[in-house]
Amino acid sequence: MDPWTDRLSEYIDNELTPADRAACEAHLAGCAGCRDTVTAIVALTAHAQRLPDRGPGVDLWPAVLARLTPVAPAATPMAARRWSLSLGELALAATLLMAVSAGLGWLAAQRPGGGGQEDAVIAVSEPSTVSDDVQLASFADEDYDAAVTDLELVLLEQRDELDPQTVRVIERNLQTIDEAIRQARQALDDDPANPYLHSYLVDSRRRKLDLLRRATLLTTVSQGD
Amino acid sequence: MTPIDRPPPAGADGDVALAAGGDTAAFERLYRTHLPRIYSLARRMAGPEAADELVQDIFVRAWQKLGTFRGDASLATWLHRLAVNVIVERFRTLGTRRDRFLPDGEAVLERLPSSRPDARVDLQMDLHAAIERLPPGARAVFVLHDVEGYRHHEIGGLLGVSTGTSKSQLHRARMTLRALLGRGDA
């Protein structure tokens, strides 16, 4: 067997000693087969360096996103001071939004000319919220209003500390909850004894307080780091 | 210049900082920018069956480690090195560290059809397909050396083999590819 056949890649990659390189070149001068091999490998490697990059056939981002966990603050030296809700918290916010939205749908259905989706909405909202032992909503709960105001101010002041996507999620949820509270109060004007409305209003106010606390907790954590 | 030295896209530094702070939208932009490069690396080294899952593992690892990226190298270089490490870990997990580096290319040649199904197929497509037919060890060495620009001592360190093994596997891979492609000019 040709002693140089298995060393032609080393010759091409310039990894032979000067003496071996000279010997290899002397061999190549008289061996057409090895010259062909060298020519072929040089062309192959040049070709390999020009291979185009291609992406996958399917979108892998959703699968990647589902596996991303919140970033640990200590491991982010280049990070801007922005904080976001974890995926679990975002899921909780989405659940909260669904619950409040279902209640809004029920409220809409009670008004004359209400929408046509009331059957489905009631099926979601009524069984879990109507109770015989209903807590009457207080419209003059000064402690509650003060707490909400304080938390809203904190959130406003620290808004830039939060990730924009998180801010959008929080604001969208707050808008939905505020709308639920407004409609519940409006409906109670017409039907003050309705237990569902009282329960729904109390629940919506509690949800708003919880959401504000979660959001301000995020900014508090960022300041403490 | 090796392929991993490509300059980062404009605005990437800002996205790196945002993503390191937990901004998934910024991370998605980085993901989409670097995806073709990383996917191609994973597919060439590990084959199409494993590439999708490897790409997910690589970007999840990048998300976890992005806070340690200090900008000494380009993000593309950092991400490329991380990707190679993840892929090599997979080789090790599958028990392919040493034993799978031993088979030679002749066994592959025996499994090939006697004639090419379509002589008009683009040569670059042929090379992609031929690389995927290489034994795992020879394929990894060829991709790292001839496509990605690593040196033998770096490959030896990454794959846990000697420099001599890396050289011999590279030569086997090249000779096998030459035969697979059916003619000498690739």
Coordinates of C-alpha atoms in Angstrom, one line a residue:
Chain A
M1 CA 0.0 0.0 0.0
D2 CA 1.1 3.5 -0.8
P3 CA 2.8 4.8 2.4
W4 CA 1.6 8.4 1.7
T5 CA -2.0 7.7 1.0
D6 CA -3.1 8.0 4.6
R7 CA -1.0 11.2 5.2
L8 CA -2.3 13.3 2.3
S9 CA -4.7 15.2 4.6
E10 CA -1.8 16.1 6.8
Y11 CA 0.1 17.3 3.7
I12 CA -2.9 19.4 2.6
D13 CA -3.4 20.8 6.1
N14 CA 0.3 21.7 6.3
E15 CA 0.8 19.5 9.3
L16 CA 3.8 17.5 8.1
T17 CA 7.3 18.3 9.3
P18 CA 9.5 20.0 6.7
A19 CA 11.3 16.8 6.0
D20 CA 8.1 14.7 5.6
R21 CA 6.6 17.4 3.5
A22 CA 9.6 17.3 1.1
A23 CA 9.3 13.6 0.9
C24 CA 5.6 13.7 0.3
E25 CA 6.1 16.2 -2.5
A26 CA 8.7 14.0 -4.1
H27 CA 6.2 11.1 -4.0
L28 CA 3.4 13.2 -5.5
A29 CA 5.6 14.2 -8.4
G30 CA 5.6 10.5 -9.5
C31 CA 2.2 9.3 -8.3
A32 CA -0.8 10.4 -10.4
G33 CA -3.3 8.6 -8.0
C34 CA -2.1 10.6 -5.0
R35 CA -2.2 13.9 -7.0
D36 CA -5.8 13.2 -7.9
T37 CA -6.6 12.5 -4.3
V38 CA -5.0 15.8 -3.2
T39 CA -6.9 17.7 -5.8
A40 CA -10.1 16.0 -4.8
I41 CA -9.7 16.7 -1.1
V42 CA -8.7 20.3 -1.6
A43 CA -11.9 20.8 -3.7
L44 CA -13.9 19.0 -1.0
T45 CA -12.6 21.1 1.9
A46 CA -13.2 24.3 -0.1
H47 CA -16.7 23.2 -0.8
A48 CA -17.3 22.3 2.9
Q49 CA -16.3 25.8 3.9
R50 CA -19.0 27.3 1.7
L51 CA -21.8 25.1 2.8
P52 CA -24.9 27.3 3.3
D53 CA -26.6 27.4 6.7
R54 CA -30.2 26.2 6.8
G55 CA -32.9 26.4 9.5
P56 CA -35.1 23.6 10.6
G57 CA -38.2 22.7 8.7
V58 CA -40.5 23.5 11.7
D59 CA -40.6 26.5 14.1
L60 CA -38.8 25.3 17.2
W61 CA -39.3 28.6 19.1
P62 CA -42.5 27.7 20.9
A63 CA -40.7 24.6 22.3
V64 CA -37.7 26.6 23.3
L65 CA -39.9 29.3 24.9
A66 CA -41.8 26.7 26.9
R67 CA -38.5 25.6 28.5
L68 CA -37.2 29.0 29.5
T69 CA -37.1 29.6 33.2
P70 CA -36.7 33.0 34.9
V71 CA -33.2 34.3 34.9
A72 CA -31.3 34.3 38.2
P73 CA -30.3 37.9 39.0
A74 CA -26.8 37.1 40.1
A75 CA -26.0 35.6 36.7
T76 CA -26.8 38.7 34.7
P77 CA -23.8 41.0 34.6
M78 CA -24.7 42.5 31.2
A79 CA -28.4 42.6 31.9
A80 CA -30.5 45.7 32.0
R81 CA -32.4 46.0 35.3
R82 CA -35.6 44.6 33.9
W83 CA -37.8 42.1 35.6
S84 CA -40.5 39.9 34.2
L85 CA -43.2 37.6 35.3
S86 CA -42.3 34.0 35.3
L87 CA -44.1 31.7 32.9
G88 CA -46.1 30.4 35.9
E89 CA -47.1 33.9 36.9
L90 CA -48.0 34.7 33.3
A91 CA -50.1 31.6 33.3
L92 CA -51.7 32.7 36.5
A93 CA -52.4 36.1 35.0
A94 CA -54.0 34.4 32.0
T95 CA -56.2 32.3 34.2
L96 CA -57.1 35.4 36.2
L97 CA -58.0 37.2 32.9
M98 CA -60.2 34.3 31.9
A99 CA -62.1 34.3 35.2
V100 CA -62.7 38.0 35.1
S101 CA -63.6 37.9 31.4
A102 CA -66.1 35.2 32.1
G103 CA -67.7 37.4 34.7
L104 CA -67.8 40.3 32.3
G105 CA -69.5 38.1 29.8
W106 CA -72.1 37.1 32.4
L107 CA -72.7 40.8 33.3
A108 CA -73.1 41.6 29.6
A109 CA -75.7 38.8 29.3
Q110 CA -77.8 40.3 32.1
R111 CA -78.2 43.6 30.3
P112 CA -81.1 44.0 27.8
G113 CA -79.8 43.0 24.4
G114 CA -76.8 41.2 25.8
G115 CA -74.6 39.1 23.6
G116 CA -75.4 35.7 22.2
Q117 CA -72.6 33.8 24.1
E118 CA -74.2 34.0 27.5
D119 CA -74.9 30.3 27.9
A120 CA -71.3 29.4 27.5
V121 CA -70.1 32.2 29.7
I122 CA -72.5 31.4 32.5
A123 CA -71.5 27.8 32.4
V124 CA -68.0 28.9 33.2
S125 CA -68.6 31.6 35.8
E126 CA -71.6 30.8 37.8
P127 CA -71.0 27.5 39.6
S128 CA -67.7 28.6 41.1
T129 CA -68.7 32.1 42.2
V130 CA -72.3 32.1 43.4
S131 CA -72.6 31.3 47.1
D132 CA -75.3 31.4 49.6
D133 CA -72.9 32.9 52.1
V134 CA -72.0 35.8 50.0
Q135 CA -69.8 38.6 51.1
L136 CA -71.4 42.0 50.5
A137 CA -69.2 44.3 48.6
S138 CA -68.2 47.5 50.3
F139 CA -67.9 50.6 48.0
A140 CA -66.5 52.7 50.8
D141 CA -63.6 50.5 51.9
E142 CA -61.1 53.2 52.5
D143 CA -58.3 50.7 53.5
Y144 CA -58.8 48.9 50.2
D145 CA -58.8 52.0 48.1
A146 CA -55.7 53.4 49.9
A147 CA -53.8 50.1 49.4
V148 CA -54.7 50.0 45.7
T149 CA -53.7 53.6 45.3
D150 CA -50.3 53.1 47.1
L151 CA -49.6 50.0 45.0
E152 CA -50.5 51.7 41.8
L153 CA -48.1 54.6 42.6
V154 CA -45.3 52.2 43.4
L155 CA -46.0 50.4 40.1
L156 CA -46.0 53.6 38.2
E157 CA -42.7 54.8 39.7
Q158 CA -41.0 51.4 39.1
R159 CA -42.6 50.8 35.7
D160 CA -39.2 51.0 33.9
E161 CA -37.8 48.3 36.0
L162 CA -40.1 45.7 34.5
D163 CA -39.8 43.9 31.2
P164 CA -42.1 45.6 28.6
Q165 CA -43.9 42.3 28.0
T166 CA -44.6 42.0 31.7
V167 CA -45.9 45.6 31.8
R168 CA -48.2 44.9 28.9
V169 CA -49.6 41.8 30.7
I170 CA -50.1 43.6 33.9
E171 CA -51.8 46.6 32.3
R172 CA -54.0 44.5 30.2
N173 CA -55.1 42.5 33.3
L174 CA -55.7 45.7 35.3
Q175 CA -57.8 47.2 32.6
T176 CA -59.9 44.0 32.4
I177 CA -60.3 43.9 36.2
D178 CA -61.2 47.6 36.3
E179 CA -63.8 47.1 33.7
A180 CA -65.2 44.2 35.6
I181 CA -65.4 46.3 38.8
R182 CA -67.0 49.2 36.9
Q183 CA -69.7 46.9 35.3
A184 CA -70.3 45.1 38.6
R185 CA -71.0 48.3 40.3
Q186 CA -73.2 49.5 37.5
A187 CA -75.2 46.3 37.7
L188 CA -75.5 46.5 41.4
D189 CA -77.1 49.9 41.1
D190 CA -80.0 48.1 39.3
D191 CA -80.0 44.9 41.4
P192 CA -78.5 45.7 44.9
A193 CA -79.4 42.4 46.4
N194 CA -78.0 40.2 43.7
P195 CA -75.5 37.8 45.5
Y196 CA -73.6 36.9 42.4
L197 CA -72.8 40.6 41.7
H198 CA -71.6 41.1 45.3
S199 CA -69.4 38.0 45.1
Y200 CA -68.1 38.9 41.7
L201 CA -67.3 42.5 42.8
V202 CA -65.4 41.3 45.9
D203 CA -63.6 38.8 43.9
S204 CA -62.6 41.3 41.2
R205 CA -61.3 43.8 43.8
R206 CA -59.3 41.0 45.5
R207 CA -57.8 40.0 42.2
K208 CA -56.8 43.5 41.5
L209 CA -55.1 43.8 44.8
D210 CA -53.3 40.5 44.3
L211 CA -52.1 41.5 40.9
L212 CA -50.8 44.8 42.1
R213 CA -49.0 43.2 45.0
R214 CA -47.3 40.7 42.6
A215 CA -46.2 43.4 40.3
T216 CA -44.8 45.7 43.0
L217 CA -43.1 42.7 44.5
L218 CA -41.2 42.2 41.3
T219 CA -39.9 45.8 41.4
T220 CA -39.1 45.4 45.1
V221 CA -37.0 42.4 44.4
S222 CA -35.1 44.2 41.6
Q223 CA -34.3 47.1 43.9
G224 CA -33.0 44.8 46.6
D225 CA -30.6 43.1 44.3
Chain B
M1 CA -11.1 33.6 9.2
T2 CA -13.3 30.7 10.4
P3 CA -17.0 30.7 9.9
I4 CA -17.6 31.4 13.6
D5 CA -15.9 34.8 13.3
R6 CA -18.8 36.3 11.5
P7 CA -19.7 39.8 12.9
P8 CA -22.7 40.1 15.1
P9 CA -25.8 41.8 13.6
A10 CA -26.5 45.4 14.5
G11 CA -28.4 45.8 17.7
A12 CA -27.4 42.5 19.0
D13 CA -25.6 43.9 22.0
G14 CA -28.8 45.5 23.2
D15 CA -30.7 42.3 22.8
V16 CA -28.1 40.4 24.6
A17 CA -28.4 42.7 27.6
L18 CA -32.2 42.5 27.5
A19 CA -32.3 38.8 27.1
A20 CA -29.8 38.3 29.9
G21 CA -32.2 40.2 32.1
G22 CA -35.1 37.9 31.2
D23 CA -36.6 39.6 28.1
T24 CA -37.9 36.7 26.1
A25 CA -38.7 38.9 23.1
A26 CA -35.1 40.0 22.9
F27 CA -34.0 36.4 23.3
E28 CA -36.3 35.3 20.5
R29 CA -34.6 37.9 18.2
L30 CA -31.2 36.4 19.1
Y31 CA -32.6 32.9 18.5
R32 CA -33.9 33.7 15.1
T33 CA -30.7 35.5 14.1
H34 CA -28.4 32.6 15.0
L35 CA -30.8 29.7 14.4
P36 CA -29.6 28.8 10.8
R37 CA -26.0 28.7 12.0
I38 CA -26.7 26.6 15.1
Y39 CA -29.2 24.3 13.4
S40 CA -26.8 23.6 10.6
L41 CA -24.1 22.8 13.1
A42 CA -26.3 20.5 15.0
R43 CA -27.6 18.7 12.0
R44 CA -24.2 18.2 10.4
M45 CA -22.7 16.9 13.6
A46 CA -25.5 14.8 15.0
G47 CA -27.8 14.1 12.0
P48 CA -31.3 15.3 11.2
E49 CA -33.0 13.0 13.7
A50 CA -31.3 14.7 16.7
A51 CA -30.9 18.2 15.4
D52 CA -34.3 19.6 16.5
E53 CA -34.0 18.5 20.0
L54 CA -30.3 19.6 20.2
V55 CA -31.2 23.1 19.0
Q56 CA -33.8 23.4 21.8
D57 CA -31.2 22.2 24.3
I58 CA -28.6 24.7 23.0
F59 CA -30.8 27.7 23.2
V60 CA -32.2 26.8 26.6
R61 CA -28.6 26.5 27.8
A62 CA -27.8 29.8 26.1
W63 CA -30.7 31.4 28.0
Q64 CA -29.4 30.0 31.3
K65 CA -25.8 31.0 30.6
L66 CA -26.3 34.3 28.8
G67 CA -25.6 36.2 32.0
T68 CA -22.0 34.9 31.9
F69 CA -21.4 36.2 28.4
R70 CA -19.1 39.3 28.9
G71 CA -18.6 40.3 25.3
D72 CA -15.0 39.3 25.0
A73 CA -15.8 37.4 21.9
S74 CA -18.7 37.9 19.6
L75 CA -22.0 36.3 20.6
A76 CA -21.8 34.1 17.5
T77 CA -18.5 32.7 18.7
W78 CA -19.8 32.2 22.3
L79 CA -23.0 30.6 21.1
H80 CA -21.1 28.4 18.7
R81 CA -18.8 27.1 21.4
L82 CA -21.7 26.5 23.7
A83 CA -23.5 24.6 20.9
V84 CA -20.5 22.4 20.3
N85 CA -20.3 21.6 24.0
V86 CA -24.0 20.7 24.2
I87 CA -23.6 18.4 21.1
V88 CA -20.5 16.7 22.4
E89 CA -22.3 16.1 25.7
R90 CA -25.0 14.4 23.8
F91 CA -22.4 12.2 22.1
R92 CA -21.1 11.3 25.5
T93 CA -24.5 10.6 26.9
L94 CA -25.2 8.2 24.1
G95 CA -22.0 6.4 24.7
T96 CA -20.4 7.6 21.5
R97 CA -17.3 9.2 23.0
R98 CA -14.7 6.6 22.0
D99 CA -16.2 3.5 20.6
R100 CA -18.1 5.3 17.9
F101 CA -15.0 7.1 16.8
L102 CA -13.4 3.8 15.7
P103 CA -15.6 2.5 12.9
D104 CA -14.2 3.4 9.5
G105 CA -15.9 4.7 6.4
E106 CA -15.8 1.5 4.4
A107 CA -18.8 0.1 6.2
V108 CA -20.8 3.1 5.0
L109 CA -19.6 2.6 1.4
E110 CA -21.0 -0.9 1.5
R111 CA -24.5 0.3 2.4
L112 CA -24.7 2.8 -0.4
P113 CA -26.7 2.2 -3.5
S114 CA -24.7 1.4 -6.6
S115 CA -25.7 4.4 -8.5
R116 CA -26.8 7.9 -7.6
P117 CA -30.6 8.3 -7.8
D118 CA -30.4 11.6 -9.5
A119 CA -27.2 12.7 -11.2
R120 CA -28.6 16.3 -11.6
V121 CA -28.8 16.8 -7.8
D122 CA -27.0 19.9 -6.7
L123 CA -23.5 19.2 -5.4
Q124 CA -24.0 21.1 -2.2
M125 CA -27.1 19.0 -1.4
D126 CA -25.0 16.0 -2.2
L127 CA -22.4 17.1 0.3
H128 CA -25.0 17.7 3.0
A129 CA -26.4 14.2 2.4
A130 CA -22.9 12.6 2.3
I131 CA -21.9 14.2 5.6
E132 CA -24.9 12.7 7.2
R133 CA -23.9 9.3 6.0
L134 CA -20.5 9.4 7.7
P135 CA -20.0 7.4 11.0
P136 CA -20.6 9.7 14.0
G137 CA -16.9 10.2 14.9
A138 CA -15.7 10.9 11.4
R139 CA -18.6 13.2 10.9
A140 CA -18.0 15.2 14.0
V141 CA -14.3 15.6 13.2
F142 CA -15.0 16.6 9.6
V143 CA -17.6 19.1 10.5
L144 CA -15.5 20.7 13.3
H145 CA -12.3 20.8 11.2
D146 CA -13.4 21.4 7.6
V147 CA -16.7 23.2 8.1
E148 CA -16.2 25.0 11.4
G149 CA -12.5 25.7 11.3
Y150 CA -11.3 24.0 14.5
R151 CA -7.8 22.7 14.9
H152 CA -7.0 19.1 15.7
H153 CA -5.8 19.8 19.2
E154 CA -9.1 21.6 19.9
I155 CA -11.1 18.8 18.5
G156 CA -9.2 16.3 20.6
G157 CA -9.9 18.3 23.7
L158 CA -13.6 18.6 22.8
L159 CA -14.2 15.0 21.8
G160 CA -11.8 13.4 24.3
V161 CA -9.6 11.8 21.6
S162 CA -6.0 12.1 20.7
T163 CA -4.8 14.6 18.1
G164 CA -3.6 11.6 16.0
T165 CA -7.1 10.0 16.2
S166 CA -8.6 13.3 15.1
K167 CA -6.3 13.5 12.1
S168 CA -6.9 9.9 11.1
Q169 CA -10.7 10.3 11.4
L170 CA -10.6 13.5 9.3
H171 CA -8.7 11.7 6.5
R172 CA -11.1 8.8 6.6
A173 CA -14.0 11.2 6.5
R174 CA -12.6 13.0 3.5
M175 CA -11.8 9.8 1.6
T176 CA -15.3 8.5 2.3
L177 CA -16.9 11.7 1.2
R178 CA -14.9 11.7 -2.0
A179 CA -16.2 8.2 -2.7
L180 CA -19.8 9.0 -1.6
L181 CA -19.9 12.0 -4.0
G182 CA -18.9 9.8 -6.8
R183 CA -16.2 11.9 -8.3
G184 CA -13.1 13.7 -7.3
D185 CA -14.0 17.3 -7.6
A186 CA -16.8 17.2 -5.0

